[in-house]
Amino acid sequence: MSYYLTTAISYPNGKPHIGHAYEAISADVMARFKRAQGEDVYFQTGTDEHGLKMAQTARELGKTPAELASEMSQLFIDMCDTLGVTYDRFIRTTDEDHHNASKAIWQAMEANGDLYLGRYEGWYSVRDEAFYDEKELTQGEGGEKLSPEGTPVEWTVEETWFFKLSAYQQPLLDHIAANPDFIQPDSRRNEVMRFIEGGLRDLSVSRTSFDWGVQVPGSPDHVMYVWVDALTNYITGVGYPDGGATWNRYWPADVHLIGKDIIRFHAVYWPAFLMSAGIALPKQVYAHGHLLGEGGVKMSKSLGNVVDPQVMVERYGVDALRYFLLREVTYGQDGAVGEEALVTRVNAELANSFGNLAQRTLSMIHKNCDGVIPAAGNLSEDKALLDDVTTSSTEKLPAAFDRWAFSQGIEAWMNAVYACNAYVDAMAPWALKKTDPDRMAEVLGTLAAALKPLAQAILPVVPTGAQSILDQLGQGEGQAIDKPTPAFPRLELAAEDGE
Ligand code: ME8
């Protein structure tokens, strides 16, 4: 079966932060997990390079928007490489095929009679690249008007093309009601339905006050509203508008993975554009939560608590960061992350439990069994352990990952690791060495047999360490092994201030 998974495409107006890493890692874990299950995966990520925010940032830095976009986009590509993110395409909205696709969807919406010229007068947030109704605004501490996301808004008056979003109010509600999985988690679906029921107004979809964007076909003074072209990236990447084999194979997408702040664009505007253009809707929009700084405060440049994923990887390694982010926070909810929590979690679970299990099993085999992996035992406790490990690794973890419940899946897997460690302690193979070497060999063989499914199950999350264990196990029973090397070293908390 084919499985098309996308992430949001990030604004490259600054360096990638830990929130970007979180989304890329979780999508990558899903992509690796689905591939391991035999699915034909297409995984796309990229950068969202047009719009006023990019144009303004470039001006402040004395660069052209194209220069800024290219420089910064490279940092997002580098981040993916550092984190082991196995995307199939990294799309940039400045790519030529993307301009073609954006023009094509525009023309399809126009042909359907959904675009008309008018004048927009209302509020706009450059930071969110979003139009807001007066009734949605809140007041800041100084009495200034703020968007629902807490960002500044400005009064905007402009000649613009409008999209007849109001015509899609009922079709959208019908679609959401008929497809309960379309918006996940459930709490997000309720939020979107309330927003739609509140009444949809036609949407301004072009801008005339700047020119950094995709030109509107037939209206050289207009560039498309950045979200029109940004959302279109999802179909550009699989061959719209030409169609063909890739298109037939992967569209509609299985999941658009996004953060909770951009649900409205993905679950209201995007399906309406697609309906208008006569294109099938994605099967699911899944909104993850946001990572917060230590103490649960929002990360922001002004607070100086923005976590740099590159620094985390330099300090603690890729596996540790990937494991921590998926394990620590219940997926779909917000969660606080910090270095102390990372070190505690990774040391307790990866280093002391799983890593140590692998290391002591392989060391004992190397020293005491002529360096060859023995056969597993047949006693009831041996079979019970292997049953437990198999169920956790091939049923519980996959069932949880299938519904984006990463932490729960890893927890089920961890319980099987704990069971293995309890088995080692109860069987005490070091004591059997003297009293019953045959039984010692069975115990070590049972543990080696348990390690394989455990390592395979966790491979999408910690690809480097888990692969190292699988490599060291080789063929399993009968395999001659080398002196083992630890797959998950213990971490030390890095000194303050990045020393
Ligand atoms: O929104 N924790 O780009 P972006 C977790 N270009 N995720 C976070 C986060 C945090 N603290 N902060 C941001 C855009 N994100 C648009 C998307 S898609 C057609 C266009 C997530 O760079 C955020 O929720 O502001 C979004 O999914 C992604 O990072 C990119 O955010």
Coordinates of C-alpha atoms and ligand atoms in Angstrom, one line a residue:
M1 CA 0.0 0.0 0.0
S2 CA 1.2 3.5 -0.7
Y3 CA 1.6 6.0 2.2
Y4 CA 2.1 9.7 1.4
L5 CA 3.1 11.7 4.4
T6 CA 4.0 15.4 4.6
T7 CA 5.2 17.8 7.2
A8 CA 4.4 21.5 7.2
I9 CA 6.9 23.5 5.2
S10 CA 8.8 25.9 7.5
Y11 CA 9.3 29.6 7.0
P12 CA 13.1 29.9 6.4
N13 CA 13.2 33.4 7.9
G14 CA 15.4 32.2 10.8
K15 CA 17.3 29.2 11.9
P16 CA 15.4 25.9 12.5
H17 CA 14.4 25.5 16.2
I18 CA 13.5 22.5 18.3
G19 CA 9.8 22.7 17.2
H20 CA 10.8 22.2 13.6
A21 CA 13.1 19.3 14.7
Y22 CA 10.2 17.8 16.6
E23 CA 7.9 17.8 13.6
A24 CA 10.6 16.4 11.3
I25 CA 11.6 13.7 13.7
S26 CA 8.1 12.5 14.4
A27 CA 7.3 12.4 10.6
D28 CA 10.5 10.5 10.0
V29 CA 9.7 8.0 12.7
M30 CA 6.3 7.4 11.1
A31 CA 7.9 7.1 7.6
R32 CA 10.5 4.6 8.8
F33 CA 7.9 2.7 10.7
K34 CA 5.6 2.4 7.7
R35 CA 8.5 1.4 5.4
A36 CA 9.4 -1.3 7.9
Q37 CA 5.8 -2.6 7.7
G38 CA 6.3 -2.9 3.9
E39 CA 4.4 0.2 2.9
D40 CA 5.4 2.2 -0.2
V41 CA 6.2 5.5 1.5
Y42 CA 6.6 8.9 0.0
F43 CA 7.7 11.5 2.6
Q44 CA 7.9 15.2 1.8
T45 CA 9.1 18.2 3.7
G46 CA 10.5 21.6 2.7
T47 CA 10.5 25.3 3.1
D48 CA 7.8 28.0 2.6
E49 CA 9.7 30.8 1.0
H50 CA 7.2 33.5 -0.2
G51 CA 5.1 36.1 1.6
L52 CA 5.5 39.3 3.5
K53 CA 7.3 37.8 6.5
M54 CA 10.1 36.6 4.3
A55 CA 10.2 39.8 2.3
Q56 CA 10.3 42.0 5.5
T57 CA 13.0 39.8 7.1
A58 CA 15.2 40.0 4.0
R59 CA 14.8 43.8 3.9
E60 CA 15.9 44.1 7.5
L61 CA 18.9 42.0 6.8
G62 CA 19.8 43.9 3.6
K63 CA 19.3 40.8 1.4
T64 CA 17.0 39.9 -1.4
P65 CA 14.2 37.5 -0.4
A66 CA 15.6 35.0 -2.8
E67 CA 19.1 35.2 -1.1
L68 CA 17.6 34.8 2.4
A69 CA 15.4 31.9 1.3
S70 CA 18.3 30.0 -0.3
E71 CA 20.7 30.6 2.7
M72 CA 18.1 29.6 5.3
S73 CA 16.5 26.8 3.4
Q74 CA 19.9 25.1 3.4
L75 CA 19.9 25.2 7.2
F76 CA 16.6 23.2 7.2
I77 CA 18.1 20.7 4.8
D78 CA 21.2 20.5 7.1
M79 CA 18.9 19.9 10.1
C80 CA 17.2 17.0 8.3
D81 CA 20.5 15.5 7.5
T82 CA 21.8 15.9 11.0
L83 CA 18.6 14.3 12.5
G84 CA 18.6 11.4 10.1
V85 CA 15.3 12.5 8.4
T86 CA 14.7 10.3 5.4
Y87 CA 12.6 12.5 3.2
D88 CA 12.0 11.6 -0.4
R89 CA 11.7 15.2 -1.5
F90 CA 12.7 18.5 0.1
I91 CA 10.4 21.0 -1.7
R92 CA 11.2 24.7 -1.9
T93 CA 8.2 26.9 -2.9
T94 CA 10.6 28.8 -5.2
D95 CA 11.1 25.6 -7.2
E96 CA 9.8 25.9 -10.8
D97 CA 7.4 23.0 -10.8
H98 CA 5.8 24.5 -7.7
H99 CA 5.1 27.8 -9.4
N100 CA 3.5 25.8 -12.2
A101 CA 1.3 23.8 -9.8
S102 CA 0.2 26.9 -7.9
K103 CA -0.9 28.6 -11.1
A104 CA -2.7 25.4 -12.2
I105 CA -4.7 25.1 -9.0
W106 CA -5.5 28.8 -9.2
Q107 CA -6.8 28.4 -12.7
A108 CA -8.9 25.4 -11.7
M109 CA -10.5 27.4 -8.8
E110 CA -11.1 30.3 -11.2
A111 CA -12.6 28.0 -13.8
N112 CA -15.0 26.8 -11.1
G113 CA -16.2 30.3 -10.6
D114 CA -14.8 30.7 -7.1
L115 CA -12.5 33.7 -7.6
Y116 CA -13.6 37.3 -7.9
L117 CA -11.9 40.7 -7.7
G118 CA -12.6 43.0 -4.7
R119 CA -11.1 45.1 -2.0
Y120 CA -9.9 43.7 1.3
E121 CA -10.2 45.9 4.4
G122 CA -9.2 44.1 7.6
W123 CA -6.6 42.8 10.0
Y124 CA -3.5 40.9 8.9
S125 CA -0.8 39.3 11.0
V126 CA 2.5 39.2 9.2
R127 CA 4.0 36.8 11.7
D128 CA 1.1 34.3 11.2
E129 CA 0.6 35.3 7.5
A130 CA -3.1 35.3 8.4
F131 CA -6.2 37.4 8.0
Y132 CA -8.3 37.7 11.2
D133 CA -11.8 38.9 11.9
E134 CA -12.2 41.8 14.4
K135 CA -14.1 39.5 16.7
E136 CA -11.1 37.1 17.0
L137 CA -8.6 39.7 18.2
T138 CA -7.5 40.0 21.8
Q139 CA -5.8 42.9 23.6
G140 CA -2.2 43.0 24.5
E141 CA -0.8 44.5 27.8
G142 CA -0.5 47.9 26.2
G143 CA -4.0 47.8 24.8
E144 CA -2.8 46.9 21.3
K145 CA -4.7 44.4 19.2
L146 CA -3.3 40.9 18.9
S147 CA -4.2 37.9 16.8
P148 CA -5.5 34.7 18.6
E149 CA -1.9 33.5 18.4
G150 CA -0.7 36.6 20.3
T151 CA 1.0 38.2 17.3
P152 CA 0.7 41.9 16.2
V153 CA -1.9 42.7 13.6
E154 CA -2.0 45.6 11.1
W155 CA -5.0 47.2 9.3
T156 CA -4.7 46.3 5.6
V157 CA -6.6 47.8 2.7
E158 CA -5.8 46.4 -0.7
E159 CA -7.2 45.4 -4.1
T160 CA -7.4 41.6 -4.0
W161 CA -8.8 38.5 -5.5
F162 CA -11.2 36.7 -3.2
F163 CA -11.9 33.0 -2.9
K164 CA -15.6 32.1 -2.2
L165 CA -14.8 30.3 1.0
S166 CA -18.4 31.0 2.3
A167 CA -19.7 28.6 -0.4
Y168 CA -17.8 25.8 1.3
Q169 CA -19.1 26.1 4.8
Q170 CA -21.6 23.3 4.5
P171 CA -19.5 21.0 2.3
L172 CA -16.7 21.2 4.8
L173 CA -18.9 20.5 7.7
D174 CA -20.4 17.5 5.8
H175 CA -17.0 16.2 5.0
I176 CA -15.7 16.4 8.5
A177 CA -18.9 14.7 9.9
A178 CA -18.6 11.9 7.4
N179 CA -14.9 11.4 8.0
P180 CA -14.2 11.4 11.7
D181 CA -10.4 10.7 11.0
F182 CA -10.0 13.7 8.7
I183 CA -9.0 16.0 11.6
Q184 CA -7.1 14.4 14.5
P185 CA -6.8 14.5 17.5
D186 CA -10.5 14.8 18.2
S187 CA -10.1 18.0 20.2
R188 CA -8.7 19.7 17.1
R189 CA -11.7 18.5 15.1
N190 CA -14.1 20.1 17.5
E191 CA -12.1 23.3 17.4
V192 CA -12.3 23.4 13.6
M193 CA -16.0 22.6 13.5
R194 CA -16.7 25.5 15.9
F195 CA -14.7 27.8 13.8
I196 CA -16.6 26.8 10.6
E197 CA -20.0 26.9 12.3
G198 CA -19.2 30.5 13.4
G199 CA -19.5 31.4 9.7
L200 CA -16.9 31.5 6.9
R201 CA -16.2 34.7 5.1
D202 CA -14.7 34.9 1.6
L203 CA -10.9 34.8 1.8
S204 CA -8.5 37.3 0.4
V205 CA -6.1 35.2 -1.8
S206 CA -3.9 37.7 -3.5
R207 CA -1.7 40.7 -2.5
T208 CA -0.8 43.8 -4.5
S209 CA 1.4 45.7 -2.0
F210 CA 4.5 43.5 -2.6
D211 CA 5.7 41.1 -5.3
W212 CA 7.6 38.3 -3.5
G213 CA 5.4 35.4 -4.4
V214 CA 3.8 33.4 -7.2
Q215 CA 2.3 35.7 -9.8
V216 CA -1.5 35.4 -10.3
P217 CA -2.2 34.1 -13.8
G218 CA -3.6 37.0 -15.9
S219 CA -3.1 39.6 -13.1
P220 CA 0.5 40.6 -13.2
D221 CA 0.1 43.1 -10.3
H222 CA -1.0 40.4 -7.9
V223 CA 0.9 37.7 -6.1
M224 CA -0.9 34.8 -4.5
Y225 CA -1.5 35.0 -0.8
V226 CA 1.4 32.9 0.6
W227 CA -0.9 30.2 2.1
V228 CA -2.4 29.4 -1.3
D229 CA 1.0 28.5 -2.8
A230 CA 2.3 27.0 0.5
L231 CA -0.6 24.5 0.8
T232 CA -0.2 23.6 -2.9
N233 CA 3.3 22.2 -2.1
Y234 CA 1.5 19.0 -1.1
I235 CA 0.3 18.3 -4.6
T236 CA 3.3 19.8 -6.5
G237 CA 5.5 17.1 -4.9
V238 CA 3.5 14.2 -6.4
G239 CA 3.1 15.6 -9.9
Y240 CA 0.2 18.0 -10.0
P241 CA -1.0 19.2 -12.5
D242 CA 0.5 16.7 -15.0
G243 CA -0.8 13.6 -13.2
G244 CA 0.9 10.4 -14.2
A245 CA 2.2 7.4 -12.2
T246 CA 3.4 9.3 -9.1
W247 CA 0.2 11.2 -8.8
N248 CA -2.0 8.1 -9.1
R249 CA 0.2 6.3 -6.6
Y250 CA 0.3 8.8 -3.8
W251 CA -2.6 11.3 -4.0
P252 CA -4.6 11.8 -1.9
A253 CA -2.1 12.1 0.8
D254 CA -2.5 9.8 3.9
V255 CA -1.5 12.5 6.4
H256 CA -0.5 16.1 6.5
L257 CA 1.4 16.3 9.8
I258 CA 1.3 19.9 11.2
G259 CA 1.5 21.8 14.4
K260 CA -1.7 22.9 16.2
D261 CA -1.2 26.6 15.3
I262 CA -1.8 26.0 11.6
I263 CA -4.9 23.8 11.7
R264 CA -7.2 26.4 10.2
F265 CA -5.2 26.6 7.0
H266 CA -5.1 22.8 6.6
A267 CA -8.5 21.8 7.8
V268 CA -10.6 24.7 6.4
Y269 CA -8.8 26.6 3.6
W270 CA -6.9 23.7 2.0
P271 CA -9.9 21.3 1.7
A272 CA -12.0 24.2 0.3
F273 CA -9.4 25.0 -2.3
L274 CA -9.2 21.3 -3.3
M275 CA -13.0 20.9 -3.5
S276 CA -13.1 24.0 -5.7
A277 CA -10.3 22.6 -8.0
G278 CA -11.9 19.2 -8.2
I279 CA -9.0 17.4 -6.4
A280 CA -9.5 14.7 -3.9
L281 CA -9.0 15.6 -0.2
P282 CA -6.2 14.3 1.9
K283 CA -7.2 11.5 4.2
Q284 CA -6.0 13.1 7.4
V285 CA -4.7 16.3 8.9
Y286 CA -2.9 15.4 12.2
A287 CA -2.0 18.4 14.5
H288 CA 0.7 17.7 17.0
G289 CA 1.2 19.9 20.1
H290 CA 3.9 22.5 20.7
L291 CA 7.1 22.0 22.6
L292 CA 7.5 24.5 25.5
G293 CA 10.7 25.6 27.3
E294 CA 11.6 24.5 30.8
G295 CA 8.8 25.3 33.2
G296 CA 6.2 25.1 30.4
V297 CA 6.8 28.6 29.1
K298 CA 6.5 29.3 25.4
M299 CA 9.8 29.4 23.6
S300 CA 10.7 32.8 22.1
K301 CA 13.7 34.6 21.0
S302 CA 13.1 37.5 23.4
L303 CA 13.0 35.1 26.4
G304 CA 16.2 33.5 25.1
N305 CA 14.9 30.0 25.8
V306 CA 14.8 28.7 22.2
V307 CA 16.4 25.3 22.0
D308 CA 18.7 24.7 19.0
P309 CA 18.4 21.2 17.7
Q310 CA 21.9 21.3 16.3
V311 CA 23.3 22.0 19.8
M312 CA 21.3 19.2 21.3
V313 CA 22.7 16.8 18.8
E314 CA 26.2 17.9 19.4
R315 CA 25.8 17.5 23.2
Y316 CA 23.7 14.3 23.3
G317 CA 23.6 12.6 19.9
V318 CA 20.8 12.1 17.5
D319 CA 19.3 8.9 19.0
A320 CA 19.0 10.6 22.4
L321 CA 17.2 13.6 21.0
R322 CA 14.8 11.6 18.8
Y323 CA 14.0 9.2 21.7
F324 CA 13.5 11.9 24.2
L325 CA 11.2 14.1 22.1
L326 CA 8.9 11.2 21.2
R327 CA 9.0 9.5 24.6
E328 CA 8.7 12.6 26.9
V329 CA 5.6 14.3 25.5
T330 CA 2.3 12.7 24.8
Y331 CA 1.9 13.1 21.1
G332 CA -0.9 15.6 20.2
Q333 CA -0.4 17.6 23.4
D334 CA 2.0 20.4 24.4
G335 CA 5.0 19.5 26.5
A336 CA 7.9 21.1 28.2
V337 CA 11.4 19.9 27.3
G338 CA 14.8 20.6 28.8
E339 CA 18.2 19.2 28.9
E340 CA 18.0 17.8 32.5
A341 CA 14.8 15.8 31.5
L342 CA 16.5 14.6 28.4
V343 CA 19.6 13.3 30.3
T344 CA 17.4 11.7 33.0
R345 CA 15.1 10.0 30.5
V346 CA 17.7 8.7 28.1
N347 CA 20.0 7.4 30.9
A348 CA 17.2 5.6 32.6
E349 CA 15.6 4.0 29.6
L350 CA 18.1 3.8 26.7
A351 CA 21.5 3.6 28.5
N352 CA 20.7 1.8 31.8
S353 CA 17.8 -0.4 30.6
F354 CA 18.0 -1.3 26.9
G355 CA 21.6 -0.4 26.2
N356 CA 22.8 -2.2 29.3
L357 CA 20.6 -5.3 28.5
A358 CA 22.3 -5.6 25.1
Q359 CA 25.7 -4.8 26.4
R360 CA 25.7 -7.3 29.3
T361 CA 24.0 -10.1 27.2
L362 CA 26.6 -9.7 24.4
S363 CA 29.5 -9.4 26.8
M364 CA 28.6 -12.6 28.7
I365 CA 28.1 -14.5 25.4
H366 CA 31.4 -13.2 24.2
K367 CA 33.3 -14.2 27.3
N368 CA 31.5 -17.4 28.3
C369 CA 30.0 -19.1 25.2
D370 CA 33.1 -19.2 23.0
G371 CA 31.8 -16.0 21.5
V372 CA 28.9 -17.7 19.7
I373 CA 25.2 -16.9 20.3
P374 CA 23.6 -20.0 21.9
A375 CA 20.1 -21.3 21.3
A376 CA 17.2 -19.9 23.4
G377 CA 15.9 -22.0 26.3
N378 CA 12.7 -24.0 26.3
L379 CA 11.6 -23.6 29.9
S380 CA 8.3 -21.9 30.6
E381 CA 10.0 -18.8 31.9
D382 CA 12.1 -18.5 28.7
K383 CA 9.0 -18.9 26.5
A384 CA 7.0 -16.4 28.6
L385 CA 9.7 -13.8 28.2
L386 CA 9.9 -14.3 24.5
D387 CA 6.1 -14.1 24.2
D388 CA 6.0 -10.9 26.1
V389 CA 8.8 -9.4 24.0
T390 CA 7.1 -10.5 20.7
T391 CA 3.7 -9.1 21.7
S392 CA 5.2 -5.7 22.8
S393 CA 7.4 -5.4 19.8
T394 CA 5.2 -6.6 17.0
E395 CA 1.7 -5.8 18.3
K396 CA 1.6 -3.2 21.1
L397 CA 4.2 -0.8 19.8
P398 CA 3.0 -0.9 16.1
A399 CA -0.7 -0.5 17.2
A400 CA 0.2 2.6 19.2
F401 CA 2.5 4.1 16.5
D402 CA -0.4 3.6 13.9
R403 CA -2.4 6.0 15.9
W404 CA 0.4 8.5 16.5
A405 CA 0.7 7.4 20.2
F406 CA 4.5 7.3 20.1
S407 CA 5.0 7.6 23.9
Q408 CA 2.6 4.8 24.7
G409 CA 4.1 2.6 22.1
I410 CA 7.6 3.1 23.5
E411 CA 6.3 2.6 27.0
A412 CA 4.9 -0.9 26.0
W413 CA 8.3 -1.7 24.5
M414 CA 10.1 -0.4 27.6
N415 CA 8.0 -2.7 29.7
A416 CA 9.3 -5.7 27.7
V417 CA 12.9 -4.4 28.2
Y418 CA 12.2 -4.2 32.0
A419 CA 10.9 -7.8 31.8
C420 CA 14.2 -8.9 30.2
N421 CA 16.2 -7.2 32.9
A422 CA 14.1 -8.8 35.6
Y423 CA 14.7 -12.2 33.9
V424 CA 18.5 -11.6 33.9
D425 CA 18.4 -10.8 37.6
A426 CA 16.2 -13.8 38.4
M427 CA 18.2 -16.3 36.3
A428 CA 21.6 -14.9 37.4
P429 CA 23.6 -16.3 34.5
W430 CA 26.9 -15.3 36.2
A431 CA 26.1 -17.7 39.0
L432 CA 24.9 -20.5 36.6
K433 CA 28.4 -20.2 35.0
K434 CA 29.7 -22.3 37.8
T435 CA 26.7 -24.5 38.7
D436 CA 25.0 -25.2 35.4
P437 CA 26.8 -23.8 32.3
D438 CA 24.3 -25.4 29.9
R439 CA 21.5 -23.5 31.6
M440 CA 23.6 -20.3 31.5
A441 CA 23.9 -20.7 27.7
E442 CA 20.1 -21.2 27.4
V443 CA 19.5 -18.0 29.4
L444 CA 21.9 -16.0 27.3
G445 CA 20.4 -17.5 24.1
T446 CA 16.9 -16.5 25.3
L447 CA 18.1 -12.9 25.9
A448 CA 19.9 -12.7 22.5
A449 CA 16.6 -13.9 20.9
A450 CA 14.7 -11.2 22.8
L451 CA 17.1 -8.4 21.8
K452 CA 16.4 -8.8 18.1
P453 CA 12.7 -8.0 18.0
L454 CA 13.3 -5.3 20.6
A455 CA 15.9 -3.6 18.4
Q456 CA 13.8 -4.0 15.3
A457 CA 10.8 -2.4 17.0
I458 CA 12.7 0.7 18.2
L459 CA 14.7 1.1 15.0
P460 CA 12.5 3.9 13.6
V461 CA 13.0 5.9 16.7
V462 CA 16.8 5.3 17.4
P463 CA 18.1 4.2 14.0
T464 CA 21.8 4.3 14.9
G465 CA 21.9 2.5 18.2
A466 CA 19.3 -0.1 17.3
Q467 CA 21.1 -0.9 14.1
S468 CA 24.3 -1.3 16.0
I469 CA 22.7 -3.9 18.2
L470 CA 21.2 -5.7 15.2
D471 CA 24.6 -5.7 13.5
Q472 CA 26.2 -7.1 16.6
L473 CA 23.6 -9.9 16.8
G474 CA 24.1 -10.8 13.1
Q475 CA 22.3 -14.0 12.3
G476 CA 21.4 -14.6 15.9
E477 CA 21.8 -18.3 17.2
G478 CA 25.1 -19.7 16.0
Q479 CA 26.5 -16.3 15.1
A480 CA 30.1 -15.7 16.3
I481 CA 30.3 -12.2 17.8
D482 CA 33.0 -9.7 18.4
K483 CA 33.6 -7.9 21.7
P484 CA 30.5 -5.8 22.0
T485 CA 30.4 -2.0 21.9
P486 CA 27.8 -0.1 23.8
A487 CA 24.9 1.1 21.6
F488 CA 23.5 3.7 24.0
P489 CA 26.2 5.4 26.1
R490 CA 25.4 7.1 29.3
L491 CA 25.0 10.9 29.0
E492 CA 26.3 13.7 31.2
L493 CA 24.4 17.0 31.5
A494 CA 26.4 19.6 29.5
A495 CA 27.7 22.6 31.4
E496 CA 25.6 25.7 31.5
D497 CA 26.0 28.5 28.9
G498 CA 27.2 26.1 26.3
E499 CA 30.7 25.9 27.7
Ligands
ME8_1 O1 3.7 27.7 9.9 N1 6.7 23.0 18.9 O2 5.9 27.6 9.2 P1 6.7 27.6 10.6 C1 6.3 22.2 18.0 N2 5.2 28.0 6.8 N3 6.1 22.5 16.7 C2 6.3 23.8 16.4 C3 6.8 24.8 17.3 C4 7.0 24.3 18.7 N4 7.4 25.1 19.6 N5 6.9 26.0 16.7 C5 6.5 25.8 15.4 C6 4.6 27.7 9.1 N6 6.2 24.5 15.2 C7 4.1 27.6 7.6 C8 3.6 26.3 7.3 S1 2.5 24.4 5.6 C9 1.8 24.5 4.1 C10 3.1 26.1 5.9 C11 5.7 23.8 14.0 O3 8.1 27.6 10.3 C12 4.5 24.6 13.4 O4 3.3 24.2 14.2 O5 6.1 28.8 11.5 C13 4.5 24.1 12.0 O6 3.8 22.9 11.9 C14 6.0 23.9 11.7 O7 6.7 24.0 12.9 C15 6.5 25.0 10.8 O8 6.3 26.3 11.4

